[in-house]
Tab-separated table of C-alpha atoms in Angstrom:
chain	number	residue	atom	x	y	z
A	204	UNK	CA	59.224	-105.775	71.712
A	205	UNK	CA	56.280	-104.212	73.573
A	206	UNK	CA	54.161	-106.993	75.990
A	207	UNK	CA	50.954	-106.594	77.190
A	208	UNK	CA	50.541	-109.327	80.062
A	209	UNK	CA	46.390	-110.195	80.883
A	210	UNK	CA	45.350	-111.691	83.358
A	211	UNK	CA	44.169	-114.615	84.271
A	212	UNK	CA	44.203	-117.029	81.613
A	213	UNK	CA	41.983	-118.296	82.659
A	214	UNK	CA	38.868	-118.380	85.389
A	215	UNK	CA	35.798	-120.124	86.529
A	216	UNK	CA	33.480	-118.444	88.705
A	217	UNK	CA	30.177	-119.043	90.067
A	218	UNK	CA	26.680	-117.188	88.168
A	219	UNK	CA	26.074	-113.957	90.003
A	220	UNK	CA	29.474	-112.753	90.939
A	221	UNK	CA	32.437	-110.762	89.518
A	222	UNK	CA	35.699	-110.997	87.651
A	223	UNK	CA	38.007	-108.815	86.928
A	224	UNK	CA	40.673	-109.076	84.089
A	225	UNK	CA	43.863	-106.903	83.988
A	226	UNK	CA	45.682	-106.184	81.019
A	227	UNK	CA	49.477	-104.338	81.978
A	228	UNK	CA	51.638	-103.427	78.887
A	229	UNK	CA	55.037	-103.945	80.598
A	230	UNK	CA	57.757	-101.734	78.492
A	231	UNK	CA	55.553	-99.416	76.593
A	232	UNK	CA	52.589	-97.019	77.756
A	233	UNK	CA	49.478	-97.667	77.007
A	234	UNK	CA	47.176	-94.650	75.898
A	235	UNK	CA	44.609	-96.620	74.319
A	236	UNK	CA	43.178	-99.952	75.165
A	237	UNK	CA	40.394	-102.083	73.026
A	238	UNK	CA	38.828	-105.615	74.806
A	239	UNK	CA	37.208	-107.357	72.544
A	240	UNK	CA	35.439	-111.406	73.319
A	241	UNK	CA	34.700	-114.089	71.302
A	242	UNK	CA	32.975	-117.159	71.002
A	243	UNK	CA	34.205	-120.497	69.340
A	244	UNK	CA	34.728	-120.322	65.514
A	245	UNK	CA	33.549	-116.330	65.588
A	246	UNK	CA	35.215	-113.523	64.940
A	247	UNK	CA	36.766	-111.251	67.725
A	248	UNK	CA	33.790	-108.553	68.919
A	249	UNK	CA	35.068	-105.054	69.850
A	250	UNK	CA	33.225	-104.483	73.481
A	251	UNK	CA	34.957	-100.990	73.900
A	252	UNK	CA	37.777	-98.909	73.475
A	253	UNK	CA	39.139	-96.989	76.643
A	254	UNK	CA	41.641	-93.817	76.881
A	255	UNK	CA	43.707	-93.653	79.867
A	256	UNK	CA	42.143	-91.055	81.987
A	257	UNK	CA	38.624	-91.008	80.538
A	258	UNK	CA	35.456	-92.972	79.936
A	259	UNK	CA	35.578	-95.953	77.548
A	260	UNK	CA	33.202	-95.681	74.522
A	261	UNK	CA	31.142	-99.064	74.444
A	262	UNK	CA	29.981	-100.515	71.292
A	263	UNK	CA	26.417	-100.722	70.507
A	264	UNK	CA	25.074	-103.555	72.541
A	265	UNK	CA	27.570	-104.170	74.989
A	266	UNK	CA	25.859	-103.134	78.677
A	267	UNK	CA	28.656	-100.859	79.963
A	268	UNK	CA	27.202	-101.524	83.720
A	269	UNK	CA	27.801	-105.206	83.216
A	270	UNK	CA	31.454	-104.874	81.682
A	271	UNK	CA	33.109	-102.249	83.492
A	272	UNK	CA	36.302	-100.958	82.010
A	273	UNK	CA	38.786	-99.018	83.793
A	274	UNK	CA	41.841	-97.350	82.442
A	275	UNK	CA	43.953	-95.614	85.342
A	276	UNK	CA	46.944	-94.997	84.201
A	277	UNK	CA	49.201	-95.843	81.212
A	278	UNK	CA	50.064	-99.266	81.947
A	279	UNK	CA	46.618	-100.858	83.322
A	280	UNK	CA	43.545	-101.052	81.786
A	281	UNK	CA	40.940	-103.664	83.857
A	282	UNK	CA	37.907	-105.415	82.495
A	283	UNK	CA	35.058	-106.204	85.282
A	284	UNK	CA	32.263	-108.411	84.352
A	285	UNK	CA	29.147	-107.541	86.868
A	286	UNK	CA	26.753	-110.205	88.106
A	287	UNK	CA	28.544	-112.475	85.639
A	288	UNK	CA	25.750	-115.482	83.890
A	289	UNK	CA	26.719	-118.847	81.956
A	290	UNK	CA	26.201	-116.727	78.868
A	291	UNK	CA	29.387	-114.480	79.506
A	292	UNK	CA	31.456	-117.224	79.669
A	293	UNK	CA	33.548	-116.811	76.343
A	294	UNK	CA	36.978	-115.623	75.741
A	295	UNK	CA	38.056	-111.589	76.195
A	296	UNK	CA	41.013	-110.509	75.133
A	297	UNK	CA	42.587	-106.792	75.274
A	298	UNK	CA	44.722	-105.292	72.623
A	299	UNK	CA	46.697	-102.076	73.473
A	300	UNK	CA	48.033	-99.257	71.157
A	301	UNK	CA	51.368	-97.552	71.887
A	302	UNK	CA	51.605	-93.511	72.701
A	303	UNK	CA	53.616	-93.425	68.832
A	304	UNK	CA	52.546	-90.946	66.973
A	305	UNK	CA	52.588	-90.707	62.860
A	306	UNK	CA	53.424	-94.152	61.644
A	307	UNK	CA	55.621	-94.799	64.457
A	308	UNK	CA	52.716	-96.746	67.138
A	309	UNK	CA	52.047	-100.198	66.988
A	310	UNK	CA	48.976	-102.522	68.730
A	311	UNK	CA	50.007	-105.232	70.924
A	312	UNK	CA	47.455	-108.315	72.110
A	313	UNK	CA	47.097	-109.905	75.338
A	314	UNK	CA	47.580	-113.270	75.419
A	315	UNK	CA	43.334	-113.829	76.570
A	316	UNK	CA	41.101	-114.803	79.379
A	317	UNK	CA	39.006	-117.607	79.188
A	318	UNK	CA	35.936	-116.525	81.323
A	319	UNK	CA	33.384	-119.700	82.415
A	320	UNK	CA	30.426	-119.178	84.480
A	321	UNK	CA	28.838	-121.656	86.333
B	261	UNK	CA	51.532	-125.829	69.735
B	262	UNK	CA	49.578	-123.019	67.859
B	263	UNK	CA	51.645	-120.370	65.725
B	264	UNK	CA	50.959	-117.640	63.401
B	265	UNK	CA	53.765	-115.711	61.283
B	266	UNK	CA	53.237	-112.611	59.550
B	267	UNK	CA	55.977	-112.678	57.027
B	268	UNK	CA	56.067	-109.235	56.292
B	269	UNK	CA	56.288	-106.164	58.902
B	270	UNK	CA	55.966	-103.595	56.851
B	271	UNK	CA	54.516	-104.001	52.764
B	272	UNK	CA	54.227	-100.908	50.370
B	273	UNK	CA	52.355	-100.850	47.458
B	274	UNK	CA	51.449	-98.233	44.934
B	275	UNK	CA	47.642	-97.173	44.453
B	276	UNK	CA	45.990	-99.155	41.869
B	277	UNK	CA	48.552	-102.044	42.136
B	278	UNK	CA	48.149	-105.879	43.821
B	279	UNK	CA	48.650	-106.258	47.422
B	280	UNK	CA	49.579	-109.518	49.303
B	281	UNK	CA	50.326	-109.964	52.844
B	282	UNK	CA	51.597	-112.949	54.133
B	283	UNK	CA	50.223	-115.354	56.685
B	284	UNK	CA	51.822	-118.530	57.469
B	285	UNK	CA	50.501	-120.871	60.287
B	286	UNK	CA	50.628	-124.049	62.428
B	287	UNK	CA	48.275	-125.707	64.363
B	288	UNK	CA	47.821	-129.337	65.010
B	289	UNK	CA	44.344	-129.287	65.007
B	290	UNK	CA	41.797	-127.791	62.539
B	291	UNK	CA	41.939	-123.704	62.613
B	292	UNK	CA	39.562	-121.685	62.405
B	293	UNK	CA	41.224	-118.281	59.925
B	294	UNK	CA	40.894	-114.328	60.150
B	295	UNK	CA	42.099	-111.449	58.476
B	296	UNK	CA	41.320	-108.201	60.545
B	297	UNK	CA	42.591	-104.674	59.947
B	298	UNK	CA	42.541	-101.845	62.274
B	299	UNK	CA	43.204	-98.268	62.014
B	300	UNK	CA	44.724	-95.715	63.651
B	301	UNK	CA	42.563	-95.325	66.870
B	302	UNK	CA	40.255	-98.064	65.591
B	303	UNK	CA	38.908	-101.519	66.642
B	304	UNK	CA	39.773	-104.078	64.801
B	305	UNK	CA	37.664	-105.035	61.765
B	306	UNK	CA	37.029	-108.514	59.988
B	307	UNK	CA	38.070	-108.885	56.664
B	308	UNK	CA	37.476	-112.194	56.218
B	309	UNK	CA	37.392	-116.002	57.576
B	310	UNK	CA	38.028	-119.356	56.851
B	311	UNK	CA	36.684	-122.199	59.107
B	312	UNK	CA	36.495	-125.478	57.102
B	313	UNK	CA	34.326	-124.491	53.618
B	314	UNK	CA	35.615	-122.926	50.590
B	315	UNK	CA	39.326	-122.563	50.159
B	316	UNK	CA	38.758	-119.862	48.834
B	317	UNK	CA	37.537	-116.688	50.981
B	318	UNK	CA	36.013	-113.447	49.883
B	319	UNK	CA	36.265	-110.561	52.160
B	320	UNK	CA	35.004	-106.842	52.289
B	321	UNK	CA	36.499	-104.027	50.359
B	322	UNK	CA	37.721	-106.197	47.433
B	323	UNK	CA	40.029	-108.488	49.761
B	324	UNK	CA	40.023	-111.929	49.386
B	325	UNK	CA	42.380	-115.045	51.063
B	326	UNK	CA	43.189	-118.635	50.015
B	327	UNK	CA	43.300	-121.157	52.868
B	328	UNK	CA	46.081	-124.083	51.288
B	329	UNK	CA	46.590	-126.831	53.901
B	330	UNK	CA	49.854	-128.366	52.161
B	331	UNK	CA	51.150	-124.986	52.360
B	332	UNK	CA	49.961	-123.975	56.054
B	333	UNK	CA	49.368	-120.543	54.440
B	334	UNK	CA	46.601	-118.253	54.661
B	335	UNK	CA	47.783	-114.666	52.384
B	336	UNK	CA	45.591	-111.721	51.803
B	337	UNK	CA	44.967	-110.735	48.427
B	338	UNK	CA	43.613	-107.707	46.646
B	339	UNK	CA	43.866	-107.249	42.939
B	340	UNK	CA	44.304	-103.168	43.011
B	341	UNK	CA	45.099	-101.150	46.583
B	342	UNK	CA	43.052	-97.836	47.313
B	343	UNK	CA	44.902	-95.190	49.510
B	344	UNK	CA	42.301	-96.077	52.035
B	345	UNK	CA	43.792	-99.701	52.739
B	346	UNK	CA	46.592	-98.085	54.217
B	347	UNK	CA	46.701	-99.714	58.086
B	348	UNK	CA	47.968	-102.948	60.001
B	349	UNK	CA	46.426	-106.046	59.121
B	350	UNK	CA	46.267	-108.904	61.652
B	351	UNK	CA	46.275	-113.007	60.713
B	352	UNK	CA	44.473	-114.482	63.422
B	353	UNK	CA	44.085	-118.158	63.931
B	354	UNK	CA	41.401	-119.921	66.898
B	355	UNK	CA	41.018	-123.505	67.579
B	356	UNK	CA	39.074	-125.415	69.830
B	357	UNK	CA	41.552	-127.855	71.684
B	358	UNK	CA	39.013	-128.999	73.983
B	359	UNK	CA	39.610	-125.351	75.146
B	360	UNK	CA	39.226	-122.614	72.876
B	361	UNK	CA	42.679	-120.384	72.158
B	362	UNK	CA	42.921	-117.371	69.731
B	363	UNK	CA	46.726	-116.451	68.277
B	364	UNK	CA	47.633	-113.565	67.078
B	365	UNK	CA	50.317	-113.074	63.982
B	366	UNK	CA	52.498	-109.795	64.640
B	367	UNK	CA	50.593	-107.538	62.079
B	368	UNK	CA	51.822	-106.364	58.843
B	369	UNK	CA	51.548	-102.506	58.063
B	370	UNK	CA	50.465	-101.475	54.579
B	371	UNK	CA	51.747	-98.620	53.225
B	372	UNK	CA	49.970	-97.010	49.836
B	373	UNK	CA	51.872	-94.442	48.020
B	374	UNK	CA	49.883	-92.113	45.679
């Protein structure tokens, strides 16, 4: 079945630098990506959809120069937080939809990135 | 370990009749339970949750889930389907084993027939 491999599991980094999370669906292509985060005992938060080749539409709220989104090509689709702070630390996770069309597609989820700033 | 099964891949339902999906789970610690649905070219969307009160959870759009321990299931409900539930539906389970972990069940698609 289709795989979608993130990257890293997990990752501590210091207040006031960067991380960047890949997400690579390995046997299927990718034409659209969603990366969503959540907190303990909360629901999952879309942050913002991306289409390969084009900008990703951010949800109200989410500062689209602090979580830069990148979607190259069909099978990579990268999440950078900016200038990361103790209050992004949470858990992102990126689910990717499947270039079927009618009701042939299909989502697939990364298996999450536990982000803590320190 | 941490599991979710989605018993059904596929479940098709006439308008106006009940729909159940299927959600089956394991976890060793106490879970924290979602329903989500997405549509085509959508984010996904909370139905409902279950973490530790009633048994017995209401959702939007007339959905509505039963957390039973002894039975480690968690099934969406909904007395009477609308063409507009047509989608995939997600059981999600999180729990906090001194680090936090979010499982995803394989999705069940709904179909509604007219």
């Amino acid at each position: 079945g289709a795989v979608v491999s993130q990257h890293p599991s997990r990752v501590i980094c210091k207040s006031g630098t960067s991380v960047k999370i890949e997400c690579r669906s390995l046997d299927f292509q990718a034409t659209t990506m969603f990366w969503y985060r959540q907190f303990p005992k909360q629901s999952l938060m879309l942050m913002a959809t991306s289409n390969e080749g084009s900008k990703a539409t951010y949800e109200q709220g989410v500062e689209k120069d602090k979580f830069l989104i990148n979607h190259a090509s069909l099978t990579l689709s990268t999440l950078t937080v900016t200038s990361a702070h103790p209050e992004d630390s949470s858990f992102y996770i990126c689910s990717a939809r499947d270039g079927g069309t009618g009701i042939n597609y299909g989502y697939t989820f990364g298996s999450g990135t536990r982000l803590t700033v320190v | 370990a941490q599991s979710v099964t989605q018993l059904d891949s596929h479940v098709s339902v006439s308008e106006g009749t009940p729909v159940l999906l299927r959600c089956n789970y394991s976890s060793s610690y106490s879970p924290s339970l979602f329903w989500y649905v997405q549509h085509p070219n959508k984010g996904l969307q909370l139905l409902l949750k279950y973490t530790s009160a009633a048994t017995l959870v209401k959702g939007i759009n007339g959905f509505e889930a039963e957390f039973k321990k002894s039975e480690t299931s968690f099934h969406l409900t909904k007395p009477s389907a609308h063409m507009s539930d047509a989608a995939e539906y997600f059981c999600v389970v999180s729990v906090d084993t001194g680090g936090f972990k979010t499982i995803f069940g394989a999705g069940t698609r709904l179909f509604v027939k007219a």
